Amino acid sequence: MKVLVLNCGSSSAKFQLFETNLEAIKGGTETCLAKGIVEKIGEETSSRKIECLGKPAFREVIPIPSHTEAIRLILEMLTHAEYGIIKDKNEIDAVGHRVVHGGETFTHSCLIDERVLAKIKECIQLAPLHNPHNVRGYEIAKSLLSKTPHVAVFDTAFHQTMPARSFNYALPYEYYDKKSIRRYGFHGTSHRYVARRVGRLFNLPKEAYNVITVHLGNGASIAAVQKGKVMDTSMGFTPLEGLVMGTRCGDIDPAILMYLIESDGADVVSLNRILNKQSGLIGISGISNDMRELEKASKEGNKRAALAIDIFCYRIRKYIGAYTVAMEGVDYVAFTAGIGENSVLIREKCSEGLEAFGAVIDKEKNRMMNGKEGVFSTDASKVKLCVIPTNEEILIAHDTVEAVSGLL
Ligand code: ADP
């Protein structure tokens, strides 16, 4: 069946079209037919782009005033006679939507009906910057593909197996009870994909291994997955907590906020900007949030770039140590996303000191990974270090197939 995967953000809509079915999922033989993005929606320089299997790529800068127009254009590109891949939009059998926040309600993906939509809307208060666009994307796609089943796949769902000791904060309990303030965790689709892929790669059922999944993109998070279930993860009530990220601070002492309010007259708007946009790699280095630029600057002797890299990797190692204990042992540590898949230096620095847990890096293998799936620990290493390129879209497609087949 043909599954359209939609990821609708504030100013962009990314999409992929897959040819897949239950058999293909098991055998890993699904095909990506098309991939593209509509960007800068509402700006003068908005653009649309598509690349279909065996067809010339198409890119155009045109005014795209609204998300409604963006999704209409996605269907137009997919059905275009020259660069498209299907003849009619009704060839799309199902649509899978990325939804950022599913709160405590959604523990797995599900078909969207009126009741589910109402519950997703209830989660808007927990993710006011993301869920409204995901909902909007669904509503527009539903109006254009009204007979097609639509499925929601949540970033938070995979983490819902965390025990109370992991997801509760040590705040007055009413804050959890009455205001739903707790750790939710994000990047769940990526962590789930990587954890599952480890099992496929090493031919193990999910109950047979513990894995720490390390997602290092512009946003970064880490998860402890014990026998297929998340035991802990580093992002919390929002994606701000945990690891050092491109522009986000990750863990800090919350008293710093009170100090800034009192000493500088900081308010919600400025604190939000400082912690989410001006901290992390860019804040420490003063140069960039792009790891490639920091690696280059550090090699050229820039001390703050080197410090940013040091803090970034040290934080990851601390979490790997903590999660090894949380799971009473680990079998695999799997690196993914832009930095995790591509940076030899970061993987090497994150592996320092892990010998204590039985993970021994093979530096030569690490140098040869080139963003490909595989192991970069020594043959004798008890804990395997690996790279697993993430593919959230394909997991959304799989969940969509399973949900419309009544398997979820
Ligand atoms: P996003 O969270 O935006 O999806 P990505 O997963 O694309 O992020 O990761 C972006 C990060 O990956 C950037 O910091 C970029 O510098 C880094 N990156 C990509 N390729 C490399 C590389 N070869 N070496 C080091 N860092 C890389």
CSV table of C-alpha atoms in Angstrom, one decimal, residues 7 21 86 89 99 112 144 151 157 186 199 219 227 239 245-246 256 264 328 344 358 366 393-394 396 398-399:
chain,number,residue,atom,x,y,z
A,7,ASN,CA,5.4,16.2,9.3
A,21,ASN,CA,2.8,-3.5,3.5
A,86,ILE,CA,1.2,8.7,-8.8
A,89,LYS,CA,-4.3,11.4,-5.0
A,99,VAL,CA,2.4,14.5,16.3
A,112,ILE,CA,-7.4,9.5,14.1
A,144,LEU,CA,-8.2,16.8,0.9
A,151,VAL,CA,-2.9,7.8,11.7
A,157,ALA,CA,4.5,7.7,23.0
A,186,PHE,CA,10.8,13.4,23.0
A,199,GLY,CA,17.4,-6.1,17.4
A,219,GLY,CA,18.2,18.7,19.3
A,227,LYS,CA,14.1,-5.2,26.8
A,239,PRO,CA,12.8,19.2,25.0
A,245,MET,CA,22.1,20.8,22.2
A,246,GLY,CA,22.8,23.1,19.3
A,256,ILE,CA,20.0,30.2,37.8
A,264,ASP,CA,19.0,41.2,35.5
A,328,GLU,CA,21.5,-2.9,35.5
A,344,VAL,CA,34.0,10.5,14.1
A,358,GLY,CA,32.9,-3.1,29.1
A,366,ASN,CA,35.0,4.3,14.1
A,393,GLU,CA,9.5,8.5,8.5
A,394,ILE,CA,9.8,4.9,7.8
A,396,ILE,CA,5.7,6.4,10.9
A,398,HIS,CA,5.1,1.2,9.5
A,399,ASP,CA,2.8,2.3,12.3
